[in-house]
XYZ file of C-alpha atoms in Angstrom:
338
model
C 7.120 -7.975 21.839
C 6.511 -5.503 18.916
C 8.957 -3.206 18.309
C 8.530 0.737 18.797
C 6.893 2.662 15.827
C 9.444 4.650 14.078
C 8.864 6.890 11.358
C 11.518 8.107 8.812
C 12.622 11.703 8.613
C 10.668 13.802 5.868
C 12.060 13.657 2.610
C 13.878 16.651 1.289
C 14.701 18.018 -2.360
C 17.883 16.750 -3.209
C 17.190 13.285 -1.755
C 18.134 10.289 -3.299
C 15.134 7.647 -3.489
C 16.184 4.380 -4.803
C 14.563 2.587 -7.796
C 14.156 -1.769 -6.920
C 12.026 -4.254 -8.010
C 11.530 -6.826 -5.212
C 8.916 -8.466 -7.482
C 8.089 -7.997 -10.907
C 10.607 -5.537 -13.246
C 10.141 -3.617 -16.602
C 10.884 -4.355 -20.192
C 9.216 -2.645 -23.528
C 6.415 -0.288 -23.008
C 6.195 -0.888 -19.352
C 10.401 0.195 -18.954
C 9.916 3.466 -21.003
C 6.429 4.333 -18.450
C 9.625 3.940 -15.735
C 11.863 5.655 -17.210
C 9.697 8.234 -17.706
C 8.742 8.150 -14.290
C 12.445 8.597 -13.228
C 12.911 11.286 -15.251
C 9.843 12.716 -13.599
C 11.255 12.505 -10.067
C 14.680 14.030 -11.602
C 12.679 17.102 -12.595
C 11.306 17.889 -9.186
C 14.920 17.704 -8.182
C 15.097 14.300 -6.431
C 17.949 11.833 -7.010
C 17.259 8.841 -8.024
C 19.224 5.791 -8.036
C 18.590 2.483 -9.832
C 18.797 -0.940 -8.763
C 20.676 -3.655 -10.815
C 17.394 -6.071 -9.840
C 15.061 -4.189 -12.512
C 14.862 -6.906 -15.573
C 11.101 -7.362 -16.978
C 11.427 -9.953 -19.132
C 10.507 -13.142 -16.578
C 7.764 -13.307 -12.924
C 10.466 -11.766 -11.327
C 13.304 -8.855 -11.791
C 16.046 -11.540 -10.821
C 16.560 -14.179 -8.063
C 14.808 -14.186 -4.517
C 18.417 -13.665 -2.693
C 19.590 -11.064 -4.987
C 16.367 -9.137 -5.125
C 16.459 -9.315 -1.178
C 20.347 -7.928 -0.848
C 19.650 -4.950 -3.369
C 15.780 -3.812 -1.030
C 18.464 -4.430 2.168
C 21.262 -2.670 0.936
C 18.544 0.487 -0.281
C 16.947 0.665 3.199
C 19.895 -0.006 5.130
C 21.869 3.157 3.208
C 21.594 6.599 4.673
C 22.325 8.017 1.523
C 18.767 7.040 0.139
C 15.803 8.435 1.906
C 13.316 6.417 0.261
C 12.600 3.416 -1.641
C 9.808 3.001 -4.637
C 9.225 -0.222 -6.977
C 8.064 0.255 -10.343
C 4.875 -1.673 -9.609
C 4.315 -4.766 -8.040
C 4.020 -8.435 -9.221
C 3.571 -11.689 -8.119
C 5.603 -13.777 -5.736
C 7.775 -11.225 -3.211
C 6.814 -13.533 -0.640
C 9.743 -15.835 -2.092
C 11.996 -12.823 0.028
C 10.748 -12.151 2.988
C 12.811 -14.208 4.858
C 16.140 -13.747 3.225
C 15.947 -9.804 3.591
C 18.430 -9.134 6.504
C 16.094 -8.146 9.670
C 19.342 -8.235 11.930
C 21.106 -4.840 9.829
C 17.781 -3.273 9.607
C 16.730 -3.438 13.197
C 20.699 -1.452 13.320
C 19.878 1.278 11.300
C 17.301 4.611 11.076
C 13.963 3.713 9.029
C 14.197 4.677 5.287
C 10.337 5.114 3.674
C 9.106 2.163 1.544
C 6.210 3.144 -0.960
C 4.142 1.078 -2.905
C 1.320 -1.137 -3.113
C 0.168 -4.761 -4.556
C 2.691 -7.260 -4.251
C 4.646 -4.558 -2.473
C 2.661 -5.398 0.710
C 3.811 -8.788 1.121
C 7.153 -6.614 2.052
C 5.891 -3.231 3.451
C 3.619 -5.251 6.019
C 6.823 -7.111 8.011
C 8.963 -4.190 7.596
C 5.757 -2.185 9.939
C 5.225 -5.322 12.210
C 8.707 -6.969 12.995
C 11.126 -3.161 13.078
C 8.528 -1.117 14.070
C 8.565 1.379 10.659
C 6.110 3.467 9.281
C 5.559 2.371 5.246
C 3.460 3.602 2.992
C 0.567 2.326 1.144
C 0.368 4.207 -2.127
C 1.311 4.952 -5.748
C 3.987 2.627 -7.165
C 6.547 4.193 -9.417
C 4.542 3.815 -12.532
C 1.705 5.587 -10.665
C 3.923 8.107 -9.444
C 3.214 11.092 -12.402
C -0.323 10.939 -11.876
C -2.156 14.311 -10.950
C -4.065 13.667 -7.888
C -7.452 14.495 -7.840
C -9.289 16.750 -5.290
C -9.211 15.578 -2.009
C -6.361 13.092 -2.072
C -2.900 13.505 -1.464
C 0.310 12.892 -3.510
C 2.652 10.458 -1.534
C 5.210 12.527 -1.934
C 3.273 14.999 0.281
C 3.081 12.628 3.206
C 6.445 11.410 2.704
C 7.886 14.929 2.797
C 5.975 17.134 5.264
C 5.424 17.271 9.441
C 1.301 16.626 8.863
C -1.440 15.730 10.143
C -2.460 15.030 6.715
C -6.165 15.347 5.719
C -7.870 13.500 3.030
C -11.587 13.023 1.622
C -13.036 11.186 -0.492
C -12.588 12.262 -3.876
C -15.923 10.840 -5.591
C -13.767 9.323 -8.550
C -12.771 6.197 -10.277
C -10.291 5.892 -12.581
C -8.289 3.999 -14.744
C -4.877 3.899 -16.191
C -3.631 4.308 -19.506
C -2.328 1.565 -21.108
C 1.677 2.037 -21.685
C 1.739 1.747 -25.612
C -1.213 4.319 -25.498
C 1.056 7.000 -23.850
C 3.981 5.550 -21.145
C 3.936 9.566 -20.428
C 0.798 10.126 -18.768
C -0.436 11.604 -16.316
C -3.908 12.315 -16.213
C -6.525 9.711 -14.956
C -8.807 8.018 -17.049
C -12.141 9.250 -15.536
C -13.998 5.613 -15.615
C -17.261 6.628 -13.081
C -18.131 7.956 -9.710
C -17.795 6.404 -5.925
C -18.241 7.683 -2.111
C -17.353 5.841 0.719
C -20.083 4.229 2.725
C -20.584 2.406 5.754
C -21.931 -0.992 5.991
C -25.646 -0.769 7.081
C -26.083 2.507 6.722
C -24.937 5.239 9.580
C -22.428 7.261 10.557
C -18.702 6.110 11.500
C -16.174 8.369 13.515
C -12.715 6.422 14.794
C -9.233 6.111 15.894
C -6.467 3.426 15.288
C -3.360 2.934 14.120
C -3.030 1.815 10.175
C -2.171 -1.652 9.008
C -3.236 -3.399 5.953
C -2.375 -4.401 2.079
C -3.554 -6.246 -0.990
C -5.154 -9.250 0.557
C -3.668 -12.133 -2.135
C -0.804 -11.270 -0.802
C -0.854 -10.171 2.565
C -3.019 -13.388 3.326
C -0.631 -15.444 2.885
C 1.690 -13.699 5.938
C -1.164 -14.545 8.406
C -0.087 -16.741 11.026
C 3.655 -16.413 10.243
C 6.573 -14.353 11.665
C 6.531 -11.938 9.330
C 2.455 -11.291 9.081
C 1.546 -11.144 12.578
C -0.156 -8.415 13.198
C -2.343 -9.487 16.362
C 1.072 -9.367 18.048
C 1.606 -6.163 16.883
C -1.081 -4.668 17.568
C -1.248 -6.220 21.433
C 1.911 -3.915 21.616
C 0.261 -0.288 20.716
C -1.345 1.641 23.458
C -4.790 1.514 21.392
C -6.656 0.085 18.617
C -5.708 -0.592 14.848
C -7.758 0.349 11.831
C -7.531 -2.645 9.315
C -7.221 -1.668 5.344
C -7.658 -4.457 2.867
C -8.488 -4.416 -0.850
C -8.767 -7.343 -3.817
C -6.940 -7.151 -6.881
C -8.009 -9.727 -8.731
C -8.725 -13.517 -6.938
C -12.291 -14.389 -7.382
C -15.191 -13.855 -4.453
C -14.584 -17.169 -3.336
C -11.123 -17.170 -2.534
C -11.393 -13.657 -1.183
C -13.478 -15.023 1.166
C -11.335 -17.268 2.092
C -8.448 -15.241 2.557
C -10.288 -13.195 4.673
C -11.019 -15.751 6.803
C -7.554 -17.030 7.508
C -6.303 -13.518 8.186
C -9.660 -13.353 10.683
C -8.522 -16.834 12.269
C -5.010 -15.259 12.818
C -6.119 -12.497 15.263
C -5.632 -9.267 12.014
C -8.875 -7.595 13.329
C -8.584 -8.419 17.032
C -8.248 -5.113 18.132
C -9.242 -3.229 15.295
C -11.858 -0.054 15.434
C -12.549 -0.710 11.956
C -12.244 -1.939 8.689
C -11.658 0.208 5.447
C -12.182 -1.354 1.844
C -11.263 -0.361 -1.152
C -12.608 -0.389 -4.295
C -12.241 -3.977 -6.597
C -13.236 -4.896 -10.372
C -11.980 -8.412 -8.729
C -15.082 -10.824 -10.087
C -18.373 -12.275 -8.060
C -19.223 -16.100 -7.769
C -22.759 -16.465 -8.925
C -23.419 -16.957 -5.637
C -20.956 -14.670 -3.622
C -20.322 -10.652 -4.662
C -17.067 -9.787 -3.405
C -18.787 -7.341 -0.513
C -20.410 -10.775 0.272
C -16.969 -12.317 0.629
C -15.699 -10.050 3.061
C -19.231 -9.707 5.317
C -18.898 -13.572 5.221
C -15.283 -13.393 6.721
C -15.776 -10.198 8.803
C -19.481 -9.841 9.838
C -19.456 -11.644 12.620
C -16.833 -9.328 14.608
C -19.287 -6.420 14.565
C -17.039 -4.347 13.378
C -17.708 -1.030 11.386
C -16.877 -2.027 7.867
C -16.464 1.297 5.607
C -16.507 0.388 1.958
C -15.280 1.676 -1.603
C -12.093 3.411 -0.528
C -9.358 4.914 -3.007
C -7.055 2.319 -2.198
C -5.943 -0.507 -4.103
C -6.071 -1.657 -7.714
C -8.523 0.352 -8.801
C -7.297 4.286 -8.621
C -7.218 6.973 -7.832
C -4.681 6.369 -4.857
C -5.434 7.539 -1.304
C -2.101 7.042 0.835
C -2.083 5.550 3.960
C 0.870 4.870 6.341
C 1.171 1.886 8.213
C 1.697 2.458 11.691
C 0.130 6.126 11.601
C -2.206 6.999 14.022
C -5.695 7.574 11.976
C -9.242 9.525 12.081
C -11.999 7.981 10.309
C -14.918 10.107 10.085
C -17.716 8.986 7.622
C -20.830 11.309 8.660
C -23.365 12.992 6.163
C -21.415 14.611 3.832
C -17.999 14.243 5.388
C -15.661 11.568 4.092
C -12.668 12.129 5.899
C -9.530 10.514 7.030
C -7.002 12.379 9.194
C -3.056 10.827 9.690
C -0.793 11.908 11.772
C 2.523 10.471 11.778
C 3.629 10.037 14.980
């Protein structure tokens, strides 16, 4: 049976959020963008601690088991309110079954923020203890002015809500880190609006769950990605996020599929995508790839959200209970975390 939904207490000034890398760490360019980002936090008047697990210079910031012990021993303090990676990487799946779900299940929920590889964590953490994480801004991300509409995590993270966002018509890019590690203005790239599949209007209610899908994919149909079973344990539907980084149309597609065969959108109200400059197959866009897995549910799919790998950053919280409205000019999603 799933466990409860529990959602941390509101972070406070003086906090102490802790600094990890449970995938990929920092070296050169990339470590003075964190360090600047630290500094950043400092000077709102958080504390901020840093791990030991933060080394750049190899796929990952140091072994599986002691890249597991350090996220533990962060979430599992109740000195540190909250828990941020620089960014995300490739293979955090190589942890998920050596973090220690017995003294977690023991202790009050601490927030986890990120996104990317970060999901392959945040997703278990919501399904198998029942806590509310939050799909977002990584560290490096974390200066970034947010545009009209949108929301700084922070905000969520910190205040009673509901929290109301819309669509903020942008599409941005980052700055590369030997261009300026200390920025934090968007790079205005174009324009985008949410839409709905086929045309229409879309107004619903579910509970969030959802990540990158090359990594989240590869969860379905294990212990620690089962989110049919979690969702058969809420007293209403789910609303499914998903969004490509970077696989090709093909394997999207297939991915999709898999998460499809293991019950993900069983009870879902909807599906929200977000935006990807992941590539086509000659033959198969990467919309294609996902009406290919998902079409045949008949399930509202809304398309070209802020979430994902192509920013700005709209923050969602797994686990909170969400309005998606998508009517004329309204693009609108309402949170509430409780």
């Amino acid at each position: 049976m799933a466990p409860p939904l529990r959602f941390p207490r509101p972070l406070r000034p003086g906090d102490r959020i802790g600094v990890t890398s449970p995938s990929a760490g920092a070296s050169g360019d990339a470590a003075a963008r964190i360090d600047f980002c630290i500094d950043w936090l400092r000077g709102r008047g958080y504390d901020v601690e840093v791990g030991e697990c933060m080394d750049g210079t190899g796929l990952t910031s140091a072994p599986a088991q002691q890249r597991a012990a350090e996220l533990t021993r962060m979430l599992a303090d109740p000195a540190i309110a909250c828990v941020v990676p620089p960014w995300g990487g490739e293979t955090a799946i190589d942890l998920v079954d050596l973090l220690d779900w017995d003294a977690l299940a023991a202790v009050e929920p601490t927030w986890l923020v990120g996104f990317s590889d970060l999901t392959t964590v945040m997703l278990p953490i919501t399904t198998r203890l029942g806590w509310a994480t939050l799909h977002g801004d990584n560290l490096a991300d974390t200066p970034y002015a947010v545009p009209d509409g949108l929301l700084h995590w922070l905000e969520l993270v910190s205040g009673a809500g509901p929290f109301v966002q819309r669509g903020s018509g942008l599409v941005t890019d980052w700055w590369r880190f030997e261009e300026d590690p200390r920025a934090t203005t968007w790079k205005h790239v174009g324009d985008g609006r949410w839409e709905v599949e086929g045309g229409g209007s879309l107004d619903v209610t579910g509970r969030l769950i959802g990540g990158c899908i090359e990594t989240v994919a590869h969860l379905a149909g294990t212990p620690y990605g089962d989110v049919r079973a979690w969702a058969d344990g809420l007293d209403g539907p789910t609303v499914v996020y998903v969004e490509a980084c970077e696989d090709h149309a093909v394997d999207i597609c297939r991915y999709l599929h898999g998460m499809r065969l293991a019950g993900w959108f069983d009870r879902a109200a909807a599906v929200l995508v977000g935006r990807t400059n992941a590539p086509d197959h000659p033959d198969l866009t990467q919309r294609g790839a996902v009406l290919d897995a998902l079409g045949r549910l008949d399930l509202p799919i809304v398309w070209d959200l802020e979430i994902g790998h192509v920013p700005p950053h709209l923050p969602l919280v797994n686990g909170a209970l969400a309005r998606v409205v998508v009517d004329g000019g309204t693009r609108e999603i309402t949170q509430t975390l409780a």
